[in-house]
Amino acid sequence: MLIIKHHLKILGLALLLLGSACYAEGLHSNVLENEEVKLQRSDLSIKLEEEAKAKIAIFARTLKQTLVSAMKAGGPENGIKVCKESAQQIATMLSTDGWQMSRTSLKTRNPNNQASDWETANLLQFDAQYKQGAAPNTLTASLQTQDAFLYMKAIPTGKICLSCHGVSIDNDLQQTIMAAYPEDSATGFTLDDIRGAFSLVKSLNE
């Protein structure tokens, strides 16, 4: 009987060691798999970030050229009309291949551009960093979830913005703004402020 108990004890220890080895191997395998997933996500994030930057560059360049031409032709009042129509057209043109492109701000002109909680947090951080001397082209944020990739890039307040978004706005121009945007709150900006941000979302389910 003692011999049998001894053998059972040895067998139990052997099974315990085997179980521990299998658990360790499984844990190691899970770690490797998790690291591989992280690397895949990292590579995908880099690729999507480059795509987002390319779309932002086109948006910014096209809208600025359109707005400058409009203001030269008909002053800020004409700029309001063209900006209202063209900005959405450009965003729609660039919203392809699963991307949705828009602009947002802490103080919006178009109520459809209200910032989400995630966008608001980033806008506040962008503005604080900008006031501390950060270059605007370094103010970006991204987030990758299982279903989507989100990217934001800050828009500084430029001199061309001040006519329609600044502290002192002509009364006639203010009436034009309110006629086009009854819920406007996008005024009071200075050159020290972040005007808003480009905001992009890429669906990862397509």
mmCIF file of C-alpha atoms in Angstrom, residues 4-162:
data_model
loop_
_atom_site.group_PDB
_atom_site.id
_atom_site.type_symbol
_atom_site.label_atom_id
_atom_site.label_comp_id
_atom_site.label_asym_id
_atom_site.label_seq_id
_atom_site.Cartn_x
_atom_site.Cartn_y
_atom_site.Cartn_z
ATOM 1 C CA ILE A 4 1.156 2.464 -4.315
ATOM 2 C CA LYS A 5 0.743 5.732 -2.393
ATOM 3 C CA HIS A 6 4.330 6.666 -3.235
ATOM 4 C CA HIS A 7 3.755 6.034 -6.941
ATOM 5 C CA LEU A 8 0.504 8.028 -6.870
ATOM 6 C CA LYS A 9 2.336 10.900 -5.216
ATOM 7 C CA ILE A 10 5.023 10.844 -7.894
ATOM 8 C CA LEU A 11 2.362 10.639 -10.603
ATOM 9 C CA GLY A 12 0.547 13.612 -9.075
ATOM 10 C CA LEU A 13 3.710 15.689 -9.038
ATOM 11 C CA ALA A 14 4.435 14.724 -12.632
ATOM 12 C CA LEU A 15 0.943 15.793 -13.710
ATOM 13 C CA LEU A 16 1.323 19.050 -11.792
ATOM 14 C CA LEU A 17 4.624 19.811 -13.489
ATOM 15 C CA LEU A 18 3.182 18.892 -16.880
ATOM 16 C CA GLY A 19 0.199 21.150 -16.272
ATOM 17 C CA SER A 20 2.452 24.013 -15.260
ATOM 18 C CA ALA A 21 4.562 23.528 -18.367
ATOM 19 C CA CYS A 22 1.486 23.514 -20.600
ATOM 20 C CA TYR A 23 0.155 26.645 -18.891
ATOM 21 C CA ALA A 24 3.486 28.421 -19.323
ATOM 22 C CA GLU A 25 3.640 27.378 -22.968
ATOM 23 C CA GLY A 26 0.094 28.590 -23.519
ATOM 24 C CA LEU A 27 0.832 31.873 -21.759
ATOM 25 C CA HIS A 28 3.939 32.359 -23.872
ATOM 26 C CA SER A 29 1.913 31.617 -26.999
ATOM 27 C CA ASN A 30 -0.728 34.167 -25.996
ATOM 28 C CA VAL A 31 1.956 36.785 -25.353
ATOM 29 C CA LEU A 32 3.449 36.166 -28.786
ATOM 30 C CA GLU A 33 0.017 36.357 -30.400
ATOM 31 C CA ASN A 34 -0.753 39.607 -28.571
ATOM 32 C CA GLU A 35 2.580 41.088 -29.632
ATOM 33 C CA GLU A 36 1.896 40.062 -33.220
ATOM 34 C CA VAL A 37 -1.531 41.726 -33.103
ATOM 35 C CA LYS A 38 0.066 44.875 -31.664
ATOM 36 C CA LEU A 39 2.617 44.934 -34.477
ATOM 37 C CA GLN A 40 -0.104 44.427 -37.079
ATOM 38 C CA ARG A 41 -2.142 47.242 -35.573
ATOM 39 C CA SER A 42 0.929 49.447 -35.418
ATOM 40 C CA ASP A 43 1.690 48.854 -39.106
ATOM 41 C CA LEU A 44 -1.947 49.492 -40.006
ATOM 42 C CA SER A 45 -2.044 52.673 -37.903
ATOM 43 C CA ILE A 46 1.045 54.027 -39.678
ATOM 44 C CA LYS A 47 -0.505 53.309 -43.076
ATOM 45 C CA LEU A 48 -3.837 54.888 -42.156
ATOM 46 C CA GLU A 49 -2.142 57.909 -40.604
ATOM 47 C CA GLU A 50 -0.337 58.553 -43.889
ATOM 48 C CA GLU A 51 -3.641 58.266 -45.770
ATOM 49 C CA ALA A 52 -5.259 60.712 -43.357
ATOM 50 C CA LYS A 53 -2.415 63.212 -43.718
ATOM 51 C CA ALA A 54 -2.685 63.067 -47.506
ATOM 52 C CA LYS A 55 -6.425 63.783 -47.395
ATOM 53 C CA ILE A 56 -5.910 66.651 -44.951
ATOM 54 C CA ALA A 57 -3.274 68.217 -47.202
ATOM 55 C CA ILE A 58 -5.674 68.153 -50.159
ATOM 56 C CA PHE A 59 -8.556 69.510 -48.072
ATOM 57 C CA ALA A 60 -6.506 72.347 -46.569
ATOM 58 C CA ARG A 61 -4.906 73.379 -49.852
ATOM 59 C CA THR A 62 -8.129 73.235 -51.876
ATOM 60 C CA LEU A 63 -10.254 75.083 -49.329
ATOM 61 C CA LYS A 64 -7.666 77.818 -48.793
ATOM 62 C CA GLN A 65 -7.267 78.420 -52.533
ATOM 63 C CA THR A 66 -11.041 78.524 -52.996
ATOM 64 C CA LEU A 67 -11.545 80.859 -50.043
ATOM 65 C CA VAL A 68 -8.768 83.273 -51.017
ATOM 66 C CA SER A 69 -10.124 83.517 -54.558
ATOM 67 C CA ALA A 70 -13.653 84.109 -53.280
ATOM 68 C CA MET A 71 -12.584 86.862 -50.887
ATOM 69 C CA LYS A 72 -10.531 88.588 -53.569
ATOM 70 C CA ALA A 73 -13.542 88.511 -55.875
ATOM 71 C CA GLY A 74 -16.251 89.558 -53.420
ATOM 72 C CA GLY A 75 -14.819 90.221 -49.990
ATOM 73 C CA PRO A 76 -15.506 88.324 -46.757
ATOM 74 C CA GLU A 77 -19.243 88.157 -47.493
ATOM 75 C CA ASN A 78 -18.499 86.107 -50.587
ATOM 76 C CA GLY A 79 -16.052 84.040 -48.566
ATOM 77 C CA ILE A 80 -18.862 83.072 -46.171
ATOM 78 C CA LYS A 81 -21.001 81.760 -49.016
ATOM 79 C CA VAL A 82 -18.197 79.914 -50.755
ATOM 80 C CA CYS A 83 -16.809 78.442 -47.531
ATOM 81 C CA LYS A 84 -20.247 77.143 -46.560
ATOM 82 C CA GLU A 85 -20.736 75.388 -49.886
ATOM 83 C CA SER A 86 -17.198 74.386 -50.795
ATOM 84 C CA ALA A 87 -16.027 73.006 -47.453
ATOM 85 C CA GLN A 88 -18.722 70.334 -47.409
ATOM 86 C CA GLN A 89 -18.186 69.534 -51.092
ATOM 87 C CA ILE A 90 -14.458 69.024 -50.548
ATOM 88 C CA ALA A 91 -15.080 66.867 -47.462
ATOM 89 C CA THR A 92 -17.556 64.738 -49.420
ATOM 90 C CA MET A 93 -15.115 64.380 -52.311
ATOM 91 C CA LEU A 94 -12.434 63.091 -49.947
ATOM 92 C CA SER A 95 -14.761 60.784 -47.996
ATOM 93 C CA THR A 96 -13.948 57.679 -50.023
ATOM 94 C CA ASP A 97 -12.591 54.175 -49.406
ATOM 95 C CA GLY A 98 -14.222 53.933 -45.999
ATOM 96 C CA TRP A 99 -13.060 57.374 -44.851
ATOM 97 C CA GLN A 100 -15.350 60.068 -43.442
ATOM 98 C CA MET A 101 -13.797 63.522 -43.363
ATOM 99 C CA SER A 102 -14.954 66.632 -41.537
ATOM 100 C CA ARG A 103 -13.841 69.624 -39.496
ATOM 101 C CA THR A 104 -14.750 70.379 -35.919
ATOM 102 C CA SER A 105 -14.087 72.994 -33.267
ATOM 103 C CA LEU A 106 -14.770 73.939 -29.680
ATOM 104 C CA LYS A 107 -16.795 76.820 -31.157
ATOM 105 C CA THR A 108 -18.585 75.745 -34.327
ATOM 106 C CA ARG A 109 -20.254 77.709 -37.074
ATOM 107 C CA ASN A 110 -22.147 74.743 -38.477
ATOM 108 C CA PRO A 111 -23.962 72.810 -35.710
ATOM 109 C CA ASN A 112 -23.394 69.581 -37.666
ATOM 110 C CA ASN A 113 -19.695 69.920 -36.849
ATOM 111 C CA GLN A 114 -20.077 69.688 -33.069
ATOM 112 C CA ALA A 115 -17.159 67.847 -31.483
ATOM 113 C CA SER A 116 -17.520 64.446 -29.838
ATOM 114 C CA ASP A 117 -16.104 63.841 -26.362
ATOM 115 C CA TRP A 118 -12.907 62.409 -27.858
ATOM 116 C CA GLU A 119 -12.573 65.337 -30.272
ATOM 117 C CA THR A 120 -13.266 67.866 -27.505
ATOM 118 C CA ALA A 121 -10.534 66.417 -25.298
ATOM 119 C CA ASN A 122 -8.040 66.589 -28.152
ATOM 120 C CA LEU A 123 -9.066 70.135 -29.136
ATOM 121 C CA LEU A 124 -8.520 71.335 -25.584
ATOM 122 C CA GLN A 125 -5.105 69.672 -25.517
ATOM 123 C CA PHE A 126 -4.188 71.091 -28.944
ATOM 124 C CA ASP A 127 -5.102 74.619 -27.853
ATOM 125 C CA ALA A 128 -3.174 74.355 -24.585
ATOM 126 C CA GLN A 129 -0.066 73.008 -26.321
ATOM 127 C CA TYR A 130 -0.309 75.644 -29.073
ATOM 128 C CA LYS A 131 -0.430 78.417 -26.474
ATOM 129 C CA GLN A 132 2.690 76.908 -24.916
ATOM 130 C CA GLY A 133 4.545 77.225 -28.224
ATOM 131 C CA ALA A 134 3.961 73.881 -29.964
ATOM 132 C CA ALA A 135 4.054 73.979 -33.764
ATOM 133 C CA PRO A 136 0.549 73.394 -35.173
ATOM 134 C CA ASN A 137 1.707 70.670 -37.561
ATOM 135 C CA THR A 138 2.770 68.582 -34.557
ATOM 136 C CA LEU A 139 -0.679 68.708 -32.948
ATOM 137 C CA THR A 140 -2.282 65.443 -33.956
ATOM 138 C CA ALA A 141 -4.156 62.616 -32.282
ATOM 139 C CA SER A 142 -5.151 59.117 -33.342
ATOM 140 C CA LEU A 143 -7.097 56.204 -31.961
ATOM 141 C CA GLN A 144 -7.512 52.695 -33.348
ATOM 142 C CA THR A 145 -10.351 50.508 -32.164
ATOM 143 C CA GLN A 146 -11.506 47.146 -33.430
ATOM 144 C CA ASP A 147 -13.926 48.822 -35.830
ATOM 145 C CA ALA A 148 -12.367 52.145 -36.764
ATOM 146 C CA PHE A 149 -9.303 54.366 -36.985
ATOM 147 C CA LEU A 150 -9.714 57.987 -35.865
ATOM 148 C CA TYR A 151 -7.336 60.828 -36.661
ATOM 149 C CA MET A 152 -7.273 64.543 -35.900
ATOM 150 C CA LYS A 153 -4.974 67.392 -36.919
ATOM 151 C CA ALA A 154 -5.165 70.881 -35.456
ATOM 152 C CA ILE A 155 -6.093 73.940 -37.538
ATOM 153 C CA PRO A 156 -4.461 77.139 -36.241
ATOM 154 C CA THR A 157 -6.233 80.473 -36.582
ATOM 155 C CA GLY A 158 -4.694 82.237 -39.582
ATOM 156 C CA LYS A 159 -4.932 85.884 -40.561
ATOM 157 C CA ILE A 160 -7.448 85.055 -43.273
ATOM 158 C CA CYS A 161 -9.702 83.559 -40.570
ATOM 159 C CA LEU A 162 -9.931 86.724 -38.486
#
